[in-house]
Coordinates of C-alpha atoms and ligand atoms in Angstrom, one line a residue:
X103 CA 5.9 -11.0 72.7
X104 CA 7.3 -12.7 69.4
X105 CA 5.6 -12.0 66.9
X106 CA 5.3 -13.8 63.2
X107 CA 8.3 -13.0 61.0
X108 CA 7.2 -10.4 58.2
X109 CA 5.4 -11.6 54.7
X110 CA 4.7 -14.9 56.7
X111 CA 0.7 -15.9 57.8
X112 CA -1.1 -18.0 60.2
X113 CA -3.6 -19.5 58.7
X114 CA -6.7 -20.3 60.8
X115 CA -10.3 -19.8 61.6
X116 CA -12.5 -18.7 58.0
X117 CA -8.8 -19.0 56.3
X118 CA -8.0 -22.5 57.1
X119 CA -11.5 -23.3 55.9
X120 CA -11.2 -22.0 52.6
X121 CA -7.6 -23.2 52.4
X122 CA -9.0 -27.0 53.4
X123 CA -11.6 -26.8 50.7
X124 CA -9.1 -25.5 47.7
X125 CA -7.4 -28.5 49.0
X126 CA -10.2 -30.9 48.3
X127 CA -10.9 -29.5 45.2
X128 CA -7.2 -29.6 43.9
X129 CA -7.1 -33.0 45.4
X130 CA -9.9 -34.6 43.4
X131 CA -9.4 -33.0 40.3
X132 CA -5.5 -34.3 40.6
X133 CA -7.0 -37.2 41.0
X134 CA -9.5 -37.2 38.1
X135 CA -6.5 -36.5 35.8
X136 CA -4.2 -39.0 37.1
X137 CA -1.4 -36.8 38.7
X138 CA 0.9 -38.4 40.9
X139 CA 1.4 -36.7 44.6
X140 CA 5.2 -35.8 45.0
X141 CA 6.7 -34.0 48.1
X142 CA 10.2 -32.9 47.6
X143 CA 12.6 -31.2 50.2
X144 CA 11.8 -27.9 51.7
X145 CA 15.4 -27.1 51.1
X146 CA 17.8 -28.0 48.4
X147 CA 21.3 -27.3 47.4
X148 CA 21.7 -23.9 46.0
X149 CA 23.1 -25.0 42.8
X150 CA 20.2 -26.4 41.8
X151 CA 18.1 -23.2 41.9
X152 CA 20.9 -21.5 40.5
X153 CA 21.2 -23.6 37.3
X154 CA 17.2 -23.9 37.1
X155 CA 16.1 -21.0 38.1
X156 CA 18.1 -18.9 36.5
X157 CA 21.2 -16.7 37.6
X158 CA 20.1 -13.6 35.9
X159 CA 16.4 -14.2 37.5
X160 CA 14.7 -12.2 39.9
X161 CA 14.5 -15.1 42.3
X162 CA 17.9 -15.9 42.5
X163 CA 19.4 -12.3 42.1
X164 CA 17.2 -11.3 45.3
X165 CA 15.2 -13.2 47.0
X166 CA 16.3 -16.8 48.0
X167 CA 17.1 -17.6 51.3
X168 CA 20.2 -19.1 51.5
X169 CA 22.3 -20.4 54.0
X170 CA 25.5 -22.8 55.1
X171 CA 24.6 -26.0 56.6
X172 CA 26.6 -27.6 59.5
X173 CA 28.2 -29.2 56.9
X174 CA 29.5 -26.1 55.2
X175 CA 27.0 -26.6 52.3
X176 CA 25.4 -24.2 50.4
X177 CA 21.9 -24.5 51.0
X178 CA 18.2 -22.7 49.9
X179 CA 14.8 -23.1 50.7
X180 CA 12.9 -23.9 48.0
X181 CA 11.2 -20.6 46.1
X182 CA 9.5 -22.6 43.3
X183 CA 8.3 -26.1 42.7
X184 CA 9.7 -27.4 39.0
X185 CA 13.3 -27.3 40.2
X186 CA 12.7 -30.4 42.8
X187 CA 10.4 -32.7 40.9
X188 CA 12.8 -32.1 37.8
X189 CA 15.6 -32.7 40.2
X190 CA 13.8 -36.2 41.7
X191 CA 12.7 -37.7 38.1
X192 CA 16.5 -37.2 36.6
X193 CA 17.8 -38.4 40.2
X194 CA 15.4 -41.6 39.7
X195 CA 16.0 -42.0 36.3
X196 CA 12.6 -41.7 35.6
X197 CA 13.1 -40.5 31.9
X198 CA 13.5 -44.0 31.2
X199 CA 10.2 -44.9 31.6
X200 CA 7.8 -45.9 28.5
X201 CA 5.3 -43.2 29.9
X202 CA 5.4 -39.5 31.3
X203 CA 5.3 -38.8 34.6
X204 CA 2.5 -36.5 35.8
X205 CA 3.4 -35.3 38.9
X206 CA 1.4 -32.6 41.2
X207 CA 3.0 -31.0 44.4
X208 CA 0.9 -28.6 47.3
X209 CA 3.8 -26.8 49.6
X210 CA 5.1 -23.5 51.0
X211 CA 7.7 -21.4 48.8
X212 CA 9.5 -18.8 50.1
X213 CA 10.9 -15.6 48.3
X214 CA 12.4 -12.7 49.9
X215 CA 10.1 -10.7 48.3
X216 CA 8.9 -6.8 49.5
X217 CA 5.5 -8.4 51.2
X218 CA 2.4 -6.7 50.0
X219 CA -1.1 -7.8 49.1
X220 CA -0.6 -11.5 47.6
X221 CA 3.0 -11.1 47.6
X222 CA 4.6 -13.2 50.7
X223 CA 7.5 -14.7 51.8
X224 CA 6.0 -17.6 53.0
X225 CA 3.2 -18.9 50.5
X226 CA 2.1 -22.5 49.0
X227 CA 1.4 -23.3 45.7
X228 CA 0.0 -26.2 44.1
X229 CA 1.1 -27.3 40.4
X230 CA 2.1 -30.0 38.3
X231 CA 4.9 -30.7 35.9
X232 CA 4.3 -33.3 33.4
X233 CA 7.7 -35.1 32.3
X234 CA 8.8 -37.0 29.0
X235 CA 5.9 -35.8 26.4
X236 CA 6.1 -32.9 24.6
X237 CA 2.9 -33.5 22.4
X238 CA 0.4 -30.6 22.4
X239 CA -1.8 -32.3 24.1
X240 CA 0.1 -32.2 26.8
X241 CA 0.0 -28.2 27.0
X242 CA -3.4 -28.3 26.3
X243 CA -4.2 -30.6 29.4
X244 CA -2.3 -28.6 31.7
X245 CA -3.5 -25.5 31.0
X246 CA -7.2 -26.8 30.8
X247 CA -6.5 -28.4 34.5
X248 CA -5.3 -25.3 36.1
X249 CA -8.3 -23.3 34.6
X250 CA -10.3 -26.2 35.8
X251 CA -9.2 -26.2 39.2
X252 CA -10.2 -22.7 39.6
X253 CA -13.2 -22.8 37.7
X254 CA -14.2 -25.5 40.1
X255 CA -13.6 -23.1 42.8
X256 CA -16.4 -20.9 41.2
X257 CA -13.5 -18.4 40.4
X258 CA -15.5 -16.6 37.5
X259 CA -14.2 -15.1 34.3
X260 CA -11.0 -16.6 33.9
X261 CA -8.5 -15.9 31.4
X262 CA -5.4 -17.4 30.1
X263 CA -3.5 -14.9 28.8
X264 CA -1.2 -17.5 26.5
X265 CA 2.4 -17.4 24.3
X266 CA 4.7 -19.1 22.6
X267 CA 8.5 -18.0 23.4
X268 CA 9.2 -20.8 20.5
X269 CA 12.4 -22.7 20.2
X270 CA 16.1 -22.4 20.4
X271 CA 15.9 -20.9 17.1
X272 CA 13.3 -18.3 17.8
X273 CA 13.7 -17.7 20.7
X274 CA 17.6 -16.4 19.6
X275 CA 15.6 -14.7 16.5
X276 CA 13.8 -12.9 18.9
X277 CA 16.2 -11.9 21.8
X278 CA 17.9 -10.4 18.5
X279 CA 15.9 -8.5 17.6
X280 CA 14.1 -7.4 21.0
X281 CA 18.3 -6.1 21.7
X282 CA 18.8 -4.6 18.3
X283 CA 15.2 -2.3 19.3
X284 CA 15.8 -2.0 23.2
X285 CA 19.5 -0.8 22.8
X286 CA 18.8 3.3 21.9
X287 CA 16.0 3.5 24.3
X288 CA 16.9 1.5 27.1
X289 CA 18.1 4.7 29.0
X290 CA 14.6 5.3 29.2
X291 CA 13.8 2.3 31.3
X292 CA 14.5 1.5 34.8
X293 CA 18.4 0.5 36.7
X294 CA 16.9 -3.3 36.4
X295 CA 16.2 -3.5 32.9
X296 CA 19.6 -1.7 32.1
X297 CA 21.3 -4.4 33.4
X298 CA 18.8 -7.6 32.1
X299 CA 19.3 -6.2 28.3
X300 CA 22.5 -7.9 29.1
X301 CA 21.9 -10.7 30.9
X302 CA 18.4 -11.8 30.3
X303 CA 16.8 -9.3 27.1
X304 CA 13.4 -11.4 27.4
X305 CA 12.6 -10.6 31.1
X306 CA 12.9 -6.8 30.2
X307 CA 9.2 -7.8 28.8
X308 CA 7.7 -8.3 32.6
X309 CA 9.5 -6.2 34.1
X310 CA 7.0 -4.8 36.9
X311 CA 8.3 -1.5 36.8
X312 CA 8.1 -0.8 33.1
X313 CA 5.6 -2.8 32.6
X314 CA 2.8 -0.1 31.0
X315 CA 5.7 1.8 29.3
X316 CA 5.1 2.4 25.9
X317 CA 8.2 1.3 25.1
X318 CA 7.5 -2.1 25.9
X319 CA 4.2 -2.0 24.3
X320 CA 5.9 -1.4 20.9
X321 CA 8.4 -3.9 21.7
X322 CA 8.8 -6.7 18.7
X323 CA 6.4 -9.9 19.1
X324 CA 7.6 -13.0 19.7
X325 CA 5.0 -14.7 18.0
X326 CA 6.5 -12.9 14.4
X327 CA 9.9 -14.6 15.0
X328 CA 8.7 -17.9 15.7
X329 CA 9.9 -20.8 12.9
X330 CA 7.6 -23.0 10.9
X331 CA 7.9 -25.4 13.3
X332 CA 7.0 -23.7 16.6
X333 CA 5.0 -21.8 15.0
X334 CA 2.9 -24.6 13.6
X335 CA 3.1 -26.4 17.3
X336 CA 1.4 -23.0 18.9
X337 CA -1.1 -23.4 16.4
X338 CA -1.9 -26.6 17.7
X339 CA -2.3 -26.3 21.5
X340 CA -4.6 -23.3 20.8
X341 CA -6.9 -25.5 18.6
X342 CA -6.4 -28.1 21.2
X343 CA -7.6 -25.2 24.1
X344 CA -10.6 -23.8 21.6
X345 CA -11.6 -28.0 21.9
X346 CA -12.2 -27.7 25.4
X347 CA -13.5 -24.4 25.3
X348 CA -10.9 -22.9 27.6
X349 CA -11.0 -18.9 27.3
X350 CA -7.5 -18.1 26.1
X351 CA -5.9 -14.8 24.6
X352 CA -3.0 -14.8 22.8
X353 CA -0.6 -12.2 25.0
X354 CA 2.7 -11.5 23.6
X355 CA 4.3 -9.5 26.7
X356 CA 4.0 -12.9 28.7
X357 CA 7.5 -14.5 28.8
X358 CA 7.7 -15.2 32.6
X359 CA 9.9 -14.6 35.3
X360 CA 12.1 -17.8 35.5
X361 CA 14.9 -18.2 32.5
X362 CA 13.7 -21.9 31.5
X363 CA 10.4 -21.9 29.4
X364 CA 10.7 -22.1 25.9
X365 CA 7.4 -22.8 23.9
X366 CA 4.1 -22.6 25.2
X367 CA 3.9 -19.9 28.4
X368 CA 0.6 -18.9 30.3
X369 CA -0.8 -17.2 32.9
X370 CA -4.3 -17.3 34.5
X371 CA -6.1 -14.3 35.7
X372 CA -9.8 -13.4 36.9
X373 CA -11.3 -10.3 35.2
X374 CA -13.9 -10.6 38.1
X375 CA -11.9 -7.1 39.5
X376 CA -9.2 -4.8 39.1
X377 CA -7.8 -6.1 42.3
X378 CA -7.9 -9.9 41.1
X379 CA -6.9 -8.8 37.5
X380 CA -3.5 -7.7 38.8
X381 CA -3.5 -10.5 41.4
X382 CA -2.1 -13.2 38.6
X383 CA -3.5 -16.6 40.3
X384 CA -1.6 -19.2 38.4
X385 CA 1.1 -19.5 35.2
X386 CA 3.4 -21.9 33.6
X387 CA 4.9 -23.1 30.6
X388 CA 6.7 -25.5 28.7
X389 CA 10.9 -26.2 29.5
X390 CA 11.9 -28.7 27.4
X391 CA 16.1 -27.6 27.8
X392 CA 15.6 -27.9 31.7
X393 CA 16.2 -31.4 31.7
X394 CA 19.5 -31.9 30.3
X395 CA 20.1 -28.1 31.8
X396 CA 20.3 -30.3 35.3
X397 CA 22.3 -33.6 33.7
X398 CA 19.8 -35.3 32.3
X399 CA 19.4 -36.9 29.0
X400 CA 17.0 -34.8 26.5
X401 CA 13.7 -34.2 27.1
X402 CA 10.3 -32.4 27.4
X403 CA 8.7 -31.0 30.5
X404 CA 5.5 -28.5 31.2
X405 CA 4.0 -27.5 34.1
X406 CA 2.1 -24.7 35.4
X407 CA 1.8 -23.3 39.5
X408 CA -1.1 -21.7 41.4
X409 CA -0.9 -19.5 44.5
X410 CA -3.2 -20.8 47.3
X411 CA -3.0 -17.7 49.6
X412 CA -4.1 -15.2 46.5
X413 CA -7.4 -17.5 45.4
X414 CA -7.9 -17.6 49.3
X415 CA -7.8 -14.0 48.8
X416 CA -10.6 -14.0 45.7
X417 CA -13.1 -16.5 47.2
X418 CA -13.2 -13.9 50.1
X419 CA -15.0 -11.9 48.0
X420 CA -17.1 -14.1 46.3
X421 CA -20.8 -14.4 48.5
X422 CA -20.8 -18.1 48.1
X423 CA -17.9 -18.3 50.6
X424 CA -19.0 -15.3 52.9
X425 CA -20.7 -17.4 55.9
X426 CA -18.8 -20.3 55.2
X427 CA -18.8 -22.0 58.6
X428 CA -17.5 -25.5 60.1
X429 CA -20.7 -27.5 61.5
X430 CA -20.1 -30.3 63.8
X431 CA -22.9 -33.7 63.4
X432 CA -22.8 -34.3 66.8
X433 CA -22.3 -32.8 70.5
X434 CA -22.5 -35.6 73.0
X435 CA -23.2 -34.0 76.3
X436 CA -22.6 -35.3 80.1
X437 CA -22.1 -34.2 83.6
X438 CA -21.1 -37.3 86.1
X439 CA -17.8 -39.1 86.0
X440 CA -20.3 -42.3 84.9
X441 CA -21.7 -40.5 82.2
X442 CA -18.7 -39.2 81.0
X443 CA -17.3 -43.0 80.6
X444 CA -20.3 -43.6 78.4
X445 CA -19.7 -40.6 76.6
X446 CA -15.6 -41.3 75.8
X447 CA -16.8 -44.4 74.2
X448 CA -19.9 -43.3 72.0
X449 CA -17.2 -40.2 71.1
X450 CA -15.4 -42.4 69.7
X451 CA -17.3 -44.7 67.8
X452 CA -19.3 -41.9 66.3
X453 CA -15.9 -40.4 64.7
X454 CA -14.6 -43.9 63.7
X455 CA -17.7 -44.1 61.7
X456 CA -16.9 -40.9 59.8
X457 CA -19.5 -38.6 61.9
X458 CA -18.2 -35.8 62.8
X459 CA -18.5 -35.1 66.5
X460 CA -17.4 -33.3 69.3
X461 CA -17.8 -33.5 73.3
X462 CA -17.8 -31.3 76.7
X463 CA -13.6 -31.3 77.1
X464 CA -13.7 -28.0 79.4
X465 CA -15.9 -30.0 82.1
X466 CA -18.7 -27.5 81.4
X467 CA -22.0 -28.0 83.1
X468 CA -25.2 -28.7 81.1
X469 CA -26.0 -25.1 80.3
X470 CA -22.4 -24.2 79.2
X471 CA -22.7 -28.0 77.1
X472 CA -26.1 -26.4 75.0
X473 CA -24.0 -23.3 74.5
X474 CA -20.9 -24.7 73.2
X475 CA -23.4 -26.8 71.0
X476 CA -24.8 -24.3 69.4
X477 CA -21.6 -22.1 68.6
X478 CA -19.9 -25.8 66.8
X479 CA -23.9 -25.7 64.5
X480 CA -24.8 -29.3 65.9
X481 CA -27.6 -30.9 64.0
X482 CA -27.9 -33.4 66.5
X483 CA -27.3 -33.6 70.6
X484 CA -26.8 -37.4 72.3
X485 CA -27.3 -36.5 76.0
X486 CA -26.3 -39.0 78.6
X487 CA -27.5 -39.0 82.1
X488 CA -27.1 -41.8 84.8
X489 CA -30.7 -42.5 85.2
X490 CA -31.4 -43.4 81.3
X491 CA -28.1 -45.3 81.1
X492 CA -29.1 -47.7 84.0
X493 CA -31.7 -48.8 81.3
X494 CA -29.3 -49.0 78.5
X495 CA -30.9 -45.5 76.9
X496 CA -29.8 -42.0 75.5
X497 CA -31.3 -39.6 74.6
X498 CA -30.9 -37.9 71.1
X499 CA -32.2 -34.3 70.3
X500 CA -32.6 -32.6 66.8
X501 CA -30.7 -29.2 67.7
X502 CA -33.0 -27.4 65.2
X503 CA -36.4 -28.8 65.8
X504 CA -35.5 -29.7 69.3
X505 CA -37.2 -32.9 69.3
X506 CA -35.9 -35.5 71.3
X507 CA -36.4 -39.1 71.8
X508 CA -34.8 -41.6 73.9
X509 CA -32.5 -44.8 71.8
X510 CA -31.4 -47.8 72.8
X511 CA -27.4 -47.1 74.3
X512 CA -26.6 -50.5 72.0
X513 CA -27.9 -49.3 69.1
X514 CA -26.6 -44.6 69.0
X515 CA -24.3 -45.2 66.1
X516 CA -26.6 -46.5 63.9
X517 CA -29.5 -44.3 65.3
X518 CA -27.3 -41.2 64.4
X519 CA -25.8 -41.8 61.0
X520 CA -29.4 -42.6 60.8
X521 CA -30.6 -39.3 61.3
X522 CA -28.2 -37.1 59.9
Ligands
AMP85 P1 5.5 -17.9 39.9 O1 6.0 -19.2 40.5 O2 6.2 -16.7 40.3 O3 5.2 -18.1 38.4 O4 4.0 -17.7 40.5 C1 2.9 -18.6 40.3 C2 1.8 -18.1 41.3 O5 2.2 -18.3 42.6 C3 1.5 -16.7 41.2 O6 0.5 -16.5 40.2 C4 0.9 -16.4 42.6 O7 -0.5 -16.9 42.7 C5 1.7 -17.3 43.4 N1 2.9 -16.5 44.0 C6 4.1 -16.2 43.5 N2 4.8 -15.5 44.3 C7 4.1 -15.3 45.4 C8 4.3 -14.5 46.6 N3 5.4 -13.9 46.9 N4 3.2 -14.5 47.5 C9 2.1 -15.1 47.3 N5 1.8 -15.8 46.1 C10 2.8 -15.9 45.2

């Protein structure tokens, strides 16, 4: 038997339920705030997560999956979102445009990761990335979106755990200073962070190993190095955040895995329980060098990503969701070869009216058609049989009160989306 590869899901049944209705719910709100829909390729040329990404990142270092196309390129499936849509507005020479681009993407990333609870190889995100503005309001938008989105889900007590890694100049100020404490003691922490005080001093600060260490804990702040300037602009998108109410707490071990924020960084997490609190649903931040990091001119860029398999995970626990079930409008039952010509046709023009209907596909008899009803929750039953057809009738049962009546043939459509 073959089996599914590791850290990889089917999703179906309950699952695919939940996963279709985050889907509405992203979609609309998308929609409300006027994000565009991009889809980029599934796989890209290496380089591109390489210079994005980061070399000294996690992702990179470990847990791409690359390969050589027929073509002797270098090639990797995509493990994060930003890189592509950054890649297609410089590509397009969208940064010429008199507005930003606010773009919002819903696929599978994969990461050869060690697969454990909400940690996959195979998972989908949706997020946006907002291109060409670097006002505060900006920030402020997407972080209220994404703790919209999931308030919307009825995902309770959300938190933004928010910080600001500043700019160039602070952020240097910083990773100075971060080195000059890390160096004595950095025996102390694990053969990873060793080797990041070298390349990538900042990331030392999420480490997932050393992350309760009190070493870290003590570690210098990067909100005490930030300049007037960043400072000031941190300032703002936090007043901008108490304006829309969004619960927010200033967190100054949150840099983020990937090596191109600067400014504003965030994650979102529900408090609801200890499993969730570790379970980060969602984070971003602001990259304003990315742009002209991958050839483009200079520019601003913010965007934030949220993991659709781990608030699949939460809404299984919240009771609202427990019996969520699919119910079927209609079951349109028949027996003879005559009636089951009627019934192909009535099938149909009850779904291209929007009801939602099913029909007896497994040749089942009439008792097996009432079961099969009831298992799909059908409000309503049309039942055909030859006798009422030769005087142009059907018959149309309420499955929960069982009342029936007989309807002009001419006239079901109407006679259902009537009743339901
Ligand atoms: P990141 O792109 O690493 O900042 O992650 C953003 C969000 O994507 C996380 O908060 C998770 O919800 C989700 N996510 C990231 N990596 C994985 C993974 N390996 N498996 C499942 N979800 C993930």
């Amino acid at each position: 038997m073959i089996t599914k590869p590791k850290g990889t899901n089917d999703i179906k049944g309950n699952d695919a339920l939940l996963w279709e209705y985050v889907n509405n719910v992203v979609n609309s709100m998308m929609s409300a705030y006027n994000y565009e829909f991009i889809r980029t390729p599934i796989f890209e040329a290496s380089e591109l997560f390489h210079r994005s990404v980061g070399e000294s990142s996690d992702i990179v270092k470990k847990e791409t999956y690359d390969f050589k196309d027929k073509g002797d390129r270098n090639i990797t499936l995509r493990p994060e979102g930003t890189a592509g849509v950054v890649r297609s507005y410089i590509e397009n020479k969208e940064y010429a445009l008199p507005d930003a681009k606010k773009y919002y993407y819903n696929e599978t990333m994969y990461r050869y990761e060690r697969p454990q609870k909400g940690r996959l190889r195979e998972f989908t995100q949706f997020g946006v990335e907002v291109l060409g503005s670097g006002d505060e309001l900006v920030d402020a938008e997407v972080i209220s979106l994404q703790y919209n989105i999931l308030n919307a889900l009825h995902i309770s007590n959300l938190q933004v755990n928010i910080n600001s890694l500043g700019d160039n100049e602070s952020r240097n100020n910083y990773k100075e200073a971060l080195v000059k404490y890390l160096t004595p003691k950095i025996g102390e922490l694990c053969e990873d962070c060793q080797e990041r005080l070298k390349t990538n001093p900042l990331r030392i600060l999420d480490c997932k190993v050393d992350k309760d260490s009190e070493i870290l804990k003590n570690a210098p702040k990067t909100i005490d190095y930030l300049n007037k300037e960043s400072k000031e602009r941190f300032e703002k998108v936090l007043q901008y955040l108490d304006y829309l109410d969004i619960d927010y707490q200033v967190d100054s071990n949150i840099v983020r895995g990937l090596d191109y924020y600067d400014h504003t960084v965030f994650e979102i997490v529900s408090l609801d329980n200890e499993e969730t609190k570790s379970n980060v649903l969602g984070g971003g931040g602001r990259y304003n060098k990315l742009i002209k990091e991958l050839d483009g001119p200079e520019s601003y860029g913010i965007g934030f990503a949220c993991g659709i398999d781990r608030i699949v995970e939460v809404l299984k626990t919240i009771d609202l969701y427990k019996n969520i079930q699919k119910e079927i409008e209609v079951y349109v039952m028949f027996v003879s070869e005559e009636e089951k010509l009627h019934a192909l046709d009535i099938v149909q023009n009850l779904r291209l009216n929007g009801v939602m209907t099913e029909t007896n596909n497994m040749n089942k008899g009439l008792k097996g058609e009432f079961k099969e009803a009831d298992r799909l929750n059908a409000k309503l039953l049309v039942i055909l049989n030859n006798e009422d057809l030769k005087k142009g009738l059907v018959t149309i049962k309420d499955n929960a009160t069982k009342e029936e009546e007989k309807v002009d043939l001419d006239e079901i459509v109407e006679e259902v989306i009537g009743r339901l």
